[in-house]
PDB file of C-alpha atoms in Angstrom:
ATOM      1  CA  UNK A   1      16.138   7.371   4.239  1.00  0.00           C
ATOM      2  CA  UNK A   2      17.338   5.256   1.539  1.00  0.00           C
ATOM      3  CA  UNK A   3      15.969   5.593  -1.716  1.00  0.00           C
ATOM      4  CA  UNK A   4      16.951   3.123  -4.344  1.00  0.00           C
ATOM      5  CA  UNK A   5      13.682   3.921  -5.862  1.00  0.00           C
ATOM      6  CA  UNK A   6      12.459   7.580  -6.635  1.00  0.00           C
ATOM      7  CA  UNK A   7       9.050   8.521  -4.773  1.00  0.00           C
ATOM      8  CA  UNK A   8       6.731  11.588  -4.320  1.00  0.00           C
ATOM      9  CA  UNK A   9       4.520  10.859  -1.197  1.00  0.00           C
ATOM     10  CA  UNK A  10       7.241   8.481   0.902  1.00  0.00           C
ATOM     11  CA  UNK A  11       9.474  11.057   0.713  1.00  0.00           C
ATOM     12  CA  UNK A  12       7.396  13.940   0.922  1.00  0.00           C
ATOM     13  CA  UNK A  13       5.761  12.280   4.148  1.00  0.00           C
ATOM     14  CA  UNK A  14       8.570  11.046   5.592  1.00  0.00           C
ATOM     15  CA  UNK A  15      11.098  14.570   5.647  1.00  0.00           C
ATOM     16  CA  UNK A  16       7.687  16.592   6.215  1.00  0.00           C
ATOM     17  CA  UNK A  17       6.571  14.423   9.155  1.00  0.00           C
ATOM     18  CA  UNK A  18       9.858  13.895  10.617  1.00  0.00           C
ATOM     19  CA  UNK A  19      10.357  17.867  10.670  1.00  0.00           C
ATOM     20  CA  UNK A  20       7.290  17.936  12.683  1.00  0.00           C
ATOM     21  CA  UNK A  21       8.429  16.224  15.193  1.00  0.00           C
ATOM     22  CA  UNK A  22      11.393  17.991  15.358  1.00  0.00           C
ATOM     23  CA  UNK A  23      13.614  15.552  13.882  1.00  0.00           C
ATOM     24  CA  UNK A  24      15.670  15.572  10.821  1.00  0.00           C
ATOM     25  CA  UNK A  25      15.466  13.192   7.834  1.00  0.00           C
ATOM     26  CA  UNK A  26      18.374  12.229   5.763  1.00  0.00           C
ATOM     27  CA  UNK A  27      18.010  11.469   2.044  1.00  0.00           C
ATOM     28  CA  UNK A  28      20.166   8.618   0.282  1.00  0.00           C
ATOM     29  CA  UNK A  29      19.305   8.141  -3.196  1.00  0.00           C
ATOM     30  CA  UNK A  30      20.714   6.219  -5.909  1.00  0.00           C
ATOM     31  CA  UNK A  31      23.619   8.444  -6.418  1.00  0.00           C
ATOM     32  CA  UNK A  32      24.769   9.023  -2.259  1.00  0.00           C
ATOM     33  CA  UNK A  33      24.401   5.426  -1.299  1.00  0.00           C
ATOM     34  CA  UNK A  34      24.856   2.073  -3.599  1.00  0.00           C
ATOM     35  CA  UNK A  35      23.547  -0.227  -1.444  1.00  0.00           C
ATOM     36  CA  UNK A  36      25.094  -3.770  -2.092  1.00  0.00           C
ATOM     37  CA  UNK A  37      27.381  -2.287  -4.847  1.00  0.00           C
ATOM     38  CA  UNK A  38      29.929  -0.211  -3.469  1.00  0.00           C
ATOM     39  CA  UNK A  39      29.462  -1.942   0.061  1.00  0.00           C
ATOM     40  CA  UNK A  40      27.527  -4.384   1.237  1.00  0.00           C
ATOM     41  CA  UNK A  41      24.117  -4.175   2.834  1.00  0.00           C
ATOM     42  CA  UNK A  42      25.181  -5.907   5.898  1.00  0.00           C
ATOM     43  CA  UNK A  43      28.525  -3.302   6.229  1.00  0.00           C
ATOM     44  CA  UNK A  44      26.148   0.163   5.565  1.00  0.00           C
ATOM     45  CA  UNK A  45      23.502  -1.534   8.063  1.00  0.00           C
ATOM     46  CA  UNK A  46      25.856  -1.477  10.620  1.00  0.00           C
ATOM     47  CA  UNK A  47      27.484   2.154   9.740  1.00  0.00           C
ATOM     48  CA  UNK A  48      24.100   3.636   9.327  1.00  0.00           C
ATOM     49  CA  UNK A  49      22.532   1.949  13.023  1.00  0.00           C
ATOM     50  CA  UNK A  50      25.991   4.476  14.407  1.00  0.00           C
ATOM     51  CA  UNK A  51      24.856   7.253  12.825  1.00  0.00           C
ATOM     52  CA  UNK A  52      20.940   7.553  12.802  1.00  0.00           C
ATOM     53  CA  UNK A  53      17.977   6.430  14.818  1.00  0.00           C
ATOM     54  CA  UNK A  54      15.973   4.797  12.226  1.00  0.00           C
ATOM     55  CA  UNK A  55      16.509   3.475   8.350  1.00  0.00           C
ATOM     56  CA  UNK A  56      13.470   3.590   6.089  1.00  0.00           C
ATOM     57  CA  UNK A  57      14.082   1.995   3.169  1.00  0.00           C
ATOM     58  CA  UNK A  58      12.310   1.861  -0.375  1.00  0.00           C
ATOM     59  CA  UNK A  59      14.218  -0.890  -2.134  1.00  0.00           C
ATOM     60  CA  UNK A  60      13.910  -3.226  -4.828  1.00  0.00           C
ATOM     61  CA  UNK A  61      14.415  -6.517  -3.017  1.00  0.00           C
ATOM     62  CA  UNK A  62      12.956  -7.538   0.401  1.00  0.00           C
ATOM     63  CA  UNK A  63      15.879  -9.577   1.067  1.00  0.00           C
ATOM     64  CA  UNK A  64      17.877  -6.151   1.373  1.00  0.00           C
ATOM     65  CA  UNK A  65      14.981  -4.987   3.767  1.00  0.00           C
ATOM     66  CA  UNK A  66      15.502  -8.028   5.820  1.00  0.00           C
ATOM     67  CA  UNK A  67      19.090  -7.839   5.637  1.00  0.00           C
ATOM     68  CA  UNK A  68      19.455  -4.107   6.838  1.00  0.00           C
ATOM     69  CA  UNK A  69      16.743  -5.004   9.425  1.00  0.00           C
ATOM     70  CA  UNK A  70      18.857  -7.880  10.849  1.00  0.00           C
ATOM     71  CA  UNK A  71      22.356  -6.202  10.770  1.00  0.00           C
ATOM     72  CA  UNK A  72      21.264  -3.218  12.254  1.00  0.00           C
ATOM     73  CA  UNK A  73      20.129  -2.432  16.003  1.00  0.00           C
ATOM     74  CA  UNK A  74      17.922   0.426  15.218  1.00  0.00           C
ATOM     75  CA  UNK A  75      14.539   0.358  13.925  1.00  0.00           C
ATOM     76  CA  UNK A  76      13.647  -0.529  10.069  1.00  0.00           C
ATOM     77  CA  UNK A  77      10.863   0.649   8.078  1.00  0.00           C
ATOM     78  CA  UNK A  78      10.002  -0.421   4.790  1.00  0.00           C
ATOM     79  CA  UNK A  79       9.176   2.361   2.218  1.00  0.00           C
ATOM     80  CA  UNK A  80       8.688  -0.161   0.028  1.00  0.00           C
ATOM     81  CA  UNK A  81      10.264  -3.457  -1.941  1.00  0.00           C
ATOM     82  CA  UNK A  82       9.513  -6.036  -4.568  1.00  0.00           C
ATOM     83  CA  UNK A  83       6.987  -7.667  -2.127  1.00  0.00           C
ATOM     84  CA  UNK A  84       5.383  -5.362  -0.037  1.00  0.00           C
ATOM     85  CA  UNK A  85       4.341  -1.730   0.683  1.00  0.00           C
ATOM     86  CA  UNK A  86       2.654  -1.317   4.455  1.00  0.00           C
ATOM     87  CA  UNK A  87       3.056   2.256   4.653  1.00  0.00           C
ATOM     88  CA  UNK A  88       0.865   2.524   2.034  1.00  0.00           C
ATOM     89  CA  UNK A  89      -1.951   0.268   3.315  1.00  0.00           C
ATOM     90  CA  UNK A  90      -1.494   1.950   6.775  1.00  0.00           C
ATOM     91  CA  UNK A  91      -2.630   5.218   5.152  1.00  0.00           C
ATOM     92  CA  UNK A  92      -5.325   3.316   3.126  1.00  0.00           C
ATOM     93  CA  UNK A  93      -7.100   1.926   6.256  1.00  0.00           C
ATOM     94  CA  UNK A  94      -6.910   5.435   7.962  1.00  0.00           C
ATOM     95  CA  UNK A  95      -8.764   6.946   4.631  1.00  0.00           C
ATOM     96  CA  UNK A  96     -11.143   4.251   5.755  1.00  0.00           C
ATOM     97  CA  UNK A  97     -11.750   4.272   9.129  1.00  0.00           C
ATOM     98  CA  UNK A  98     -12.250   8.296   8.889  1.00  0.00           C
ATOM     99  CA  UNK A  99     -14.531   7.947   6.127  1.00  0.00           C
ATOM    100  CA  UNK A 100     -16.723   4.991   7.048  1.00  0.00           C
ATOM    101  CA  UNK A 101     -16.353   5.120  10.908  1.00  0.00           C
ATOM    102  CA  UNK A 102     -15.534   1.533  11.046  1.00  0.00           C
ATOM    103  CA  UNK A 103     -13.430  -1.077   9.277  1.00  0.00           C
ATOM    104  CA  UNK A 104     -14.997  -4.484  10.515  1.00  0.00           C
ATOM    105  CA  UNK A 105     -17.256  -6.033   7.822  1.00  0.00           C
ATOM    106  CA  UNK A 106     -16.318  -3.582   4.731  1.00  0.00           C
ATOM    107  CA  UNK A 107     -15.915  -5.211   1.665  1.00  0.00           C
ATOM    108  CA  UNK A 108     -13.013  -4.399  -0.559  1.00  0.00           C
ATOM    109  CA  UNK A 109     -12.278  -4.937  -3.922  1.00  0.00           C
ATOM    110  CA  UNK A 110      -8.788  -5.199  -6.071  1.00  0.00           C
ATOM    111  CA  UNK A 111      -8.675  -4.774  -9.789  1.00  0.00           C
ATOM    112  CA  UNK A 112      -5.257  -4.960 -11.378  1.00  0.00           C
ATOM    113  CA  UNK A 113      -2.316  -6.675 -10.846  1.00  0.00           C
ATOM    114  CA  UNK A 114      -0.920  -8.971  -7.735  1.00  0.00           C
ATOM    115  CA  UNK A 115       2.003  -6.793  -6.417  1.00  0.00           C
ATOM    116  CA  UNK A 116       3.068  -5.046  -3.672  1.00  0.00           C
ATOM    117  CA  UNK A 117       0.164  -2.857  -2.601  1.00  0.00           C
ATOM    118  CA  UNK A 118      -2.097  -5.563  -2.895  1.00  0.00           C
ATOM    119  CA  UNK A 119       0.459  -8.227  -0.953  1.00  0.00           C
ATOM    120  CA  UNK A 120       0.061  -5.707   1.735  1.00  0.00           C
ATOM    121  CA  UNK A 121      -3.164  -5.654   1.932  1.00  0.00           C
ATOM    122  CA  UNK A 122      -3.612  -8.865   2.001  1.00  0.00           C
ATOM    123  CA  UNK A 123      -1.824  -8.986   5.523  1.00  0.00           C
ATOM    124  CA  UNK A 124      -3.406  -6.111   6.485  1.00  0.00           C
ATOM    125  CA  UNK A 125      -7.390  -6.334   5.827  1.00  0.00           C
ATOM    126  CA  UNK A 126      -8.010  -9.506   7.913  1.00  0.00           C
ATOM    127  CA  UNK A 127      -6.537  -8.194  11.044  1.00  0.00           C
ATOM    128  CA  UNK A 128      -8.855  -5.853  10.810  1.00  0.00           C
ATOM    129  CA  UNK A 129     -11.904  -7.634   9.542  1.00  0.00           C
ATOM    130  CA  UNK A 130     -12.038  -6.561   6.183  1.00  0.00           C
ATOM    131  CA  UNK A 131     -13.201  -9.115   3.445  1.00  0.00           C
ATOM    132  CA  UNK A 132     -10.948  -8.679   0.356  1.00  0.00           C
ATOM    133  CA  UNK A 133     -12.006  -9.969  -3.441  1.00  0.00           C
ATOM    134  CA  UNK A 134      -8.861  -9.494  -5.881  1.00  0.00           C
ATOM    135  CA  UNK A 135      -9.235  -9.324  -9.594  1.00  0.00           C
ATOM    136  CA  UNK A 136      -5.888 -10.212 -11.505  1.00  0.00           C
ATOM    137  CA  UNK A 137      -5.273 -10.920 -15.105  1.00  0.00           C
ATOM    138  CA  UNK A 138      -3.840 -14.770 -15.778  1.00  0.00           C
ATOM    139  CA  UNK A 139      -0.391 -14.809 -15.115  1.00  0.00           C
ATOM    140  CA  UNK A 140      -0.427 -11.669 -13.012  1.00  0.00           C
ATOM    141  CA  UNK A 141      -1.791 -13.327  -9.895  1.00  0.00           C
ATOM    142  CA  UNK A 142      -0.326 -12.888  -6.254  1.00  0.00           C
ATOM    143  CA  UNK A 143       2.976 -13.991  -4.908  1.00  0.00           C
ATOM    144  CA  UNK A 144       1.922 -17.389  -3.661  1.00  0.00           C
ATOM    145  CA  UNK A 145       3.460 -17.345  -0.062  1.00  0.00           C
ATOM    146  CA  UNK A 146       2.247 -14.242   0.592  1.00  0.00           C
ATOM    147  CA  UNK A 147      -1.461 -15.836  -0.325  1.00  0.00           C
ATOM    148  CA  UNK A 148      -0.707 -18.763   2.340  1.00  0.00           C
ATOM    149  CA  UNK A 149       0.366 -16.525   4.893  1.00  0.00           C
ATOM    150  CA  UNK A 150      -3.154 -14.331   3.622  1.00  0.00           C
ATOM    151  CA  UNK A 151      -4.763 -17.634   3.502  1.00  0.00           C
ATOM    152  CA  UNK A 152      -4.119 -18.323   7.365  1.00  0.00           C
ATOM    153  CA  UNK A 153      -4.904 -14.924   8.802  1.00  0.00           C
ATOM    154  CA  UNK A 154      -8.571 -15.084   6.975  1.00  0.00           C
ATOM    155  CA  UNK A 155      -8.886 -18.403   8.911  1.00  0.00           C
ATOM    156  CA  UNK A 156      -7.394 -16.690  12.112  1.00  0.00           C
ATOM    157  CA  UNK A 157      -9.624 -13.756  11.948  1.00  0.00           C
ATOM    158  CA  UNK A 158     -12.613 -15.231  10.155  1.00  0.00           C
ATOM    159  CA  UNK A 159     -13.006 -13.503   7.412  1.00  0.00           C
ATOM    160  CA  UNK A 160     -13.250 -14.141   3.728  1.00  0.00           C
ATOM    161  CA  UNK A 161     -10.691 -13.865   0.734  1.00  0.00           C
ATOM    162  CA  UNK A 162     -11.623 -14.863  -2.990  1.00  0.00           C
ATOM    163  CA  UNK A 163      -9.558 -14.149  -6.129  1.00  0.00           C
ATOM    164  CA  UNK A 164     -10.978 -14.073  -9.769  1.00  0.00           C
ATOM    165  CA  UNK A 165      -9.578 -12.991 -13.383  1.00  0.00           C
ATOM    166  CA  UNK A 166     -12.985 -10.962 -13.799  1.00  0.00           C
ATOM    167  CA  UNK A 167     -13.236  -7.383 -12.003  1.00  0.00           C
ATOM    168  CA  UNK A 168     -16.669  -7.175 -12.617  1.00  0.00           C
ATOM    169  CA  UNK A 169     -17.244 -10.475 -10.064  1.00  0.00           C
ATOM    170  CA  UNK A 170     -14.705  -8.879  -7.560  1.00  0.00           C
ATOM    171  CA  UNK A 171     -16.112  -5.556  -7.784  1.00  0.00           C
ATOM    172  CA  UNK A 172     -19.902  -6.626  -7.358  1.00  0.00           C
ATOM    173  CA  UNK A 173     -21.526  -4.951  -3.876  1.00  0.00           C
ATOM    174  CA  UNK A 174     -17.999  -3.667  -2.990  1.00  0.00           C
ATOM    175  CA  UNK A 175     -17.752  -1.175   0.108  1.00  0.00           C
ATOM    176  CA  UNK A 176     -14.014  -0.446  -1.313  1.00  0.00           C
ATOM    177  CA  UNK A 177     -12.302  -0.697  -4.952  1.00  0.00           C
ATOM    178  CA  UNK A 178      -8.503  -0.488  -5.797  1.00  0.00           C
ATOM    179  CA  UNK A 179      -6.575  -0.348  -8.251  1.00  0.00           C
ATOM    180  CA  UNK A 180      -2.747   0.591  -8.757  1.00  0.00           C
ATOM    181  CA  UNK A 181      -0.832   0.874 -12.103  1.00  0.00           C
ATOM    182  CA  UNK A 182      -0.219  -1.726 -13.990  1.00  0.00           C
ATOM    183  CA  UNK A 183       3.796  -1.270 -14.867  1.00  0.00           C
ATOM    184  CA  UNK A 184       5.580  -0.709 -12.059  1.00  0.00           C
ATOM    185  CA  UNK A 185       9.301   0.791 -11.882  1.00  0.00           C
ATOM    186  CA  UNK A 186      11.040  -1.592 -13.543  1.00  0.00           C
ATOM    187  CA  UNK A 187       8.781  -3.154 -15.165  1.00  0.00           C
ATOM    188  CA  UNK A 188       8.644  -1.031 -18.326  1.00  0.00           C
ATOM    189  CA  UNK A 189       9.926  -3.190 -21.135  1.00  0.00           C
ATOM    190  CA  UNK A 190       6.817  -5.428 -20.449  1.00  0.00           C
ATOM    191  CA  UNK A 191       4.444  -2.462 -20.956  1.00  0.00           C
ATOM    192  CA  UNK A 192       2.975  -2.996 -24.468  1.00  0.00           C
ATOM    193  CA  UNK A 193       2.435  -6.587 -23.343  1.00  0.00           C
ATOM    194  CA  UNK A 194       0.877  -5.500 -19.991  1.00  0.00           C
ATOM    195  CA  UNK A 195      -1.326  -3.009 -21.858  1.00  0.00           C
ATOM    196  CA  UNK A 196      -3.004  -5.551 -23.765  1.00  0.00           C
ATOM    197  CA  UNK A 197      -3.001  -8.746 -20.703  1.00  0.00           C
ATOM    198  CA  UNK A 198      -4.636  -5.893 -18.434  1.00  0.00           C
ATOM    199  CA  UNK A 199      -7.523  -4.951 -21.187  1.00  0.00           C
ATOM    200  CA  UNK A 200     -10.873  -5.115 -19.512  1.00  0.00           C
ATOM    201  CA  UNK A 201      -9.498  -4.261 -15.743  1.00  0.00           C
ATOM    202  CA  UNK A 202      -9.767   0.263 -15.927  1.00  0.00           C
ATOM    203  CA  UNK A 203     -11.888   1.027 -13.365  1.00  0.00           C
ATOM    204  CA  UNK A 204     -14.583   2.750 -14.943  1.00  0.00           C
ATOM    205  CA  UNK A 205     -18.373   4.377 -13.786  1.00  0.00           C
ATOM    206  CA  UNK A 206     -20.134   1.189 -15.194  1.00  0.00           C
ATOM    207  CA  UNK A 207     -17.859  -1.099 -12.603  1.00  0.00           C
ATOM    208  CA  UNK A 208     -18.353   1.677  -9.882  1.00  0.00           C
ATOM    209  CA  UNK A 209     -22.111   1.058 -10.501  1.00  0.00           C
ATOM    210  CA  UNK A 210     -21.974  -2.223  -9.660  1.00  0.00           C
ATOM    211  CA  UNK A 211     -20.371  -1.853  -6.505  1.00  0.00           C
ATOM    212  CA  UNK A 212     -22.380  -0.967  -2.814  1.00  0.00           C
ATOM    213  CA  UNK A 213     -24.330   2.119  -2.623  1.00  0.00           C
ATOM    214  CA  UNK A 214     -21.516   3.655  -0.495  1.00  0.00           C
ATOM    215  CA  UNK A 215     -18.558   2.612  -2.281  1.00  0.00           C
ATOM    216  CA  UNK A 216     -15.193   4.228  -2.769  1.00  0.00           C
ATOM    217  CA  UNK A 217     -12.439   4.073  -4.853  1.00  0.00           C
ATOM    218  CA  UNK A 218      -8.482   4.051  -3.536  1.00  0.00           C
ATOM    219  CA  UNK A 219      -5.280   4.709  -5.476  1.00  0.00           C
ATOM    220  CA  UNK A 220      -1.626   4.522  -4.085  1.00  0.00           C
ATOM    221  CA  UNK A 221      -0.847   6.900  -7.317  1.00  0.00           C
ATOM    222  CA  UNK A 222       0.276   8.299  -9.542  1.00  0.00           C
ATOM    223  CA  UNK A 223      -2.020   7.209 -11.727  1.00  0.00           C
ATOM    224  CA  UNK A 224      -2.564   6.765 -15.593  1.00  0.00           C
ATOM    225  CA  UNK A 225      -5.805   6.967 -17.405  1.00  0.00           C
ATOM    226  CA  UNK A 226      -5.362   3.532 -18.708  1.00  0.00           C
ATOM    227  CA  UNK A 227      -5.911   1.964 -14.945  1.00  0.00           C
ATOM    228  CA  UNK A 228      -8.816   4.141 -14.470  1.00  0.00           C
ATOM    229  CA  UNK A 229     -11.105   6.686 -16.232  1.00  0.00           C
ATOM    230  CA  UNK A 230     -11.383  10.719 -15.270  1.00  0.00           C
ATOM    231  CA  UNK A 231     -15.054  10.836 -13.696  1.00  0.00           C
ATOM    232  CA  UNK A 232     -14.011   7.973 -11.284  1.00  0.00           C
ATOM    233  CA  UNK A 233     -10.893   9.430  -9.765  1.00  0.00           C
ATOM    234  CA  UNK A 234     -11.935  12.954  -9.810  1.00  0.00           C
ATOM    235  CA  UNK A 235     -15.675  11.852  -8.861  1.00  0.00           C
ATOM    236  CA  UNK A 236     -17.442  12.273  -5.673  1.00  0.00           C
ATOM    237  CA  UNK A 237     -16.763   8.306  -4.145  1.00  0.00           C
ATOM    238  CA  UNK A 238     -12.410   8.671  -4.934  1.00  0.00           C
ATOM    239  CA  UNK A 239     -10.747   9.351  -1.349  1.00  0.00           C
ATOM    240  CA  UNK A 240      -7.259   9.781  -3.217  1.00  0.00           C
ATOM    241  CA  UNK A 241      -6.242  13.067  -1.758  1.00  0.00           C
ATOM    242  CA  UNK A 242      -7.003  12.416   1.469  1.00  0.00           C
ATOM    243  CA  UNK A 243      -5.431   8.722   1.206  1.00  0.00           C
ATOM    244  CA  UNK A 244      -2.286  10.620   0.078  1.00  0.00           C
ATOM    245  CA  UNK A 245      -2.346  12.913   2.724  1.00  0.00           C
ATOM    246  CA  UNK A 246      -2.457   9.989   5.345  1.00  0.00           C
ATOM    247  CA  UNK A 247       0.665   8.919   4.060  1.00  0.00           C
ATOM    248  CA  UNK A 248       1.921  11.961   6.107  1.00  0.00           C
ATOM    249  CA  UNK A 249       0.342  10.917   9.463  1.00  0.00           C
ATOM    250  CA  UNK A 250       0.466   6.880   9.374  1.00  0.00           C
ATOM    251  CA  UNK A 251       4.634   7.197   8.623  1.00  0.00           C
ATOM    252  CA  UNK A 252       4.756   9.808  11.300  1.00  0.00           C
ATOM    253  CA  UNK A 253       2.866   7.364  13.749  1.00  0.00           C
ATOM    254  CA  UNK A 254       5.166   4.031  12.726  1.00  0.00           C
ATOM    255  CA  UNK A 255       8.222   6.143  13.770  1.00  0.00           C
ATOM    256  CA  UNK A 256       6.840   7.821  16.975  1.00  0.00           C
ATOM    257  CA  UNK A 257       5.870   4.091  18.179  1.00  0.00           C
ATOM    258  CA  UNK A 258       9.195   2.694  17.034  1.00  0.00           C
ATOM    259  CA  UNK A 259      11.217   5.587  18.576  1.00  0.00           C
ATOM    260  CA  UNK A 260       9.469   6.260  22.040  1.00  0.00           C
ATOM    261  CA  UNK A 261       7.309   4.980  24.516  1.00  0.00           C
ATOM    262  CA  UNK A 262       4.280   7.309  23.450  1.00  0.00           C
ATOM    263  CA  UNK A 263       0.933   7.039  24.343  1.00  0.00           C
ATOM    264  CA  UNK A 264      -1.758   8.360  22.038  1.00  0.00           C
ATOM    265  CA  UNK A 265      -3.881  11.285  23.334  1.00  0.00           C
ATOM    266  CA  UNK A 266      -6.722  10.868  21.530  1.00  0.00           C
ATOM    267  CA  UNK A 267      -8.640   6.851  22.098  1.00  0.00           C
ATOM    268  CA  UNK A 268      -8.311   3.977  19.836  1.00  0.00           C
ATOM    269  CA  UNK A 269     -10.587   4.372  16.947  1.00  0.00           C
ATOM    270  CA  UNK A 270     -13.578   1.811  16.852  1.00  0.00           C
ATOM    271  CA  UNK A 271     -13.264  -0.701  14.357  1.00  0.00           C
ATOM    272  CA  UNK A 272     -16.483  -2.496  14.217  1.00  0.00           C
ATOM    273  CA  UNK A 273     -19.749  -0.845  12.723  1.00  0.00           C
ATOM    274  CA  UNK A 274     -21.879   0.406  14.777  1.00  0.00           C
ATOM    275  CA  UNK A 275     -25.062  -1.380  15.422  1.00  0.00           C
ATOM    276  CA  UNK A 276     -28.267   0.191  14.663  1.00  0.00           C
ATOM    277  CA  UNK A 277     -30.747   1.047  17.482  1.00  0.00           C
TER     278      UNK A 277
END
């Protein structure tokens, strides 16, 4: 596990879930392993693929992600980078598929801005016919190949994408809403200028009232007040716990697969919403 960034749930998930299987998770943070610095990427690729079975790696830069993933002959599983984060959209569509009993058809919202989480799910909805309806500030919008490569996958799975600079269009009938914070690690010399671009975008009861009768609200956390007010994420319609939870089972999952030829015991969850008789 390789940590240039410091985390609560991918770690957490990862050692716990790897102990449950009876394996046993390494940690490299910033001060075991420089990665790049001290030695290449390429060079601790190939020295790590000796030693372990698997690298998960929460980096800054994809292009270390794709460079450990092609110097390497073991599995590689992003814990996160500049561009994406699918563990975390992994456990967001298992929060939804247990709570709504389907996937196909829901309607999900984002309110904040065009990073990782979102780039994620953006690759991630249409495959499983979710429509998605992002609300970003100007200037805060999403990486633009990653919207092509979103952009084709609506078209291959027919469904619909549509971006906006106001939440309360995006939000409007929405099965799902989600937000994520608005300076990221790294990020936090721009936060008095982020504070005042993202003005307008906290996810509050009034936008929650707005949304579909059922709707729910999803955060990758932790979360600040400014991104989205108390009686929304402690209310009744925030799945947050249990989305953090899933962490724990969706990492577990991407390793067994990668690791083993295993077979699920219990069926492939249904999708598609059931039709009414």
């Amino acid at each position: 596990m390789i940590f240039q960034k410091r985390s609560t749930r991918t770690r957490l998930s990862t050692e716990t879930g790897v102990t449950l299987m009876g394996g046993h998770a390494c940690f490299l943070g910033p001060d075991d392993i420089h990665l790049g610095v001290n030695e290449s990427v390429a060079d601790s690729a190939r020295v790590l693929a000796r030693m372990t079975n698997l690298i998960l790696a929460r980096v800054y830069d994809q292009s270390d992600l794709d460079l450990l993933a092609a110097e390497s002959n073991i599995p590689v599983v992003s814990g996160l980078s500049d561009l994406y984060h699918p563990l975390q959209t992994l456990a967001d569509l298992m929060t939804l598929q247990e709570h709504f009993g389907y996937l196909e058809g829901l309607k999900l919202a984002w309110v904040g801005d065009g990073n990782n989480i979102l780039h994620s799910l953006m690759m991630g909805c249409p495959k499983l016919g979710i429509d998605i309806r992002i609300a970003t500030p100007k200037g805060y919008d999403p990486d633009s190949g990653v919207m092509q490569d979103a952009i084709n996958l609506v078209q291959q799975h027919e469904t619909n994408l549509n971006c906006t600079h106001d939440p309360m269009e995006a939000t409007y009938r929405a099965n799902v809403v989600v937000t994520d914070t608005w300076v990221s690690m790294g990020q936090e010399e721009e936060k008095s200028k982020r504070m005042k671009d993202f003005s307008g975008y906290q996810v509050d009861k009034k936008m929650m009232d707005d949304t579909a009768s059922d709707s729910v609200f999803l955060h990758c956390l932790p979360r600040k007040r400014e991104e989205v007010t108390d009686d929304v994420f402690y209310g009744s319609s925030a799945l947050v716990w249990q989305e953090a939870e899933n962490r724990k089972w969706t990492v577990m999952s991407v390793i067994l697969n990668l690791l083993s030829e295993y077979t699920p015991v219990n069926p492939k969850p249904n999708f598609t919403k059931p039709k009414k008789t």
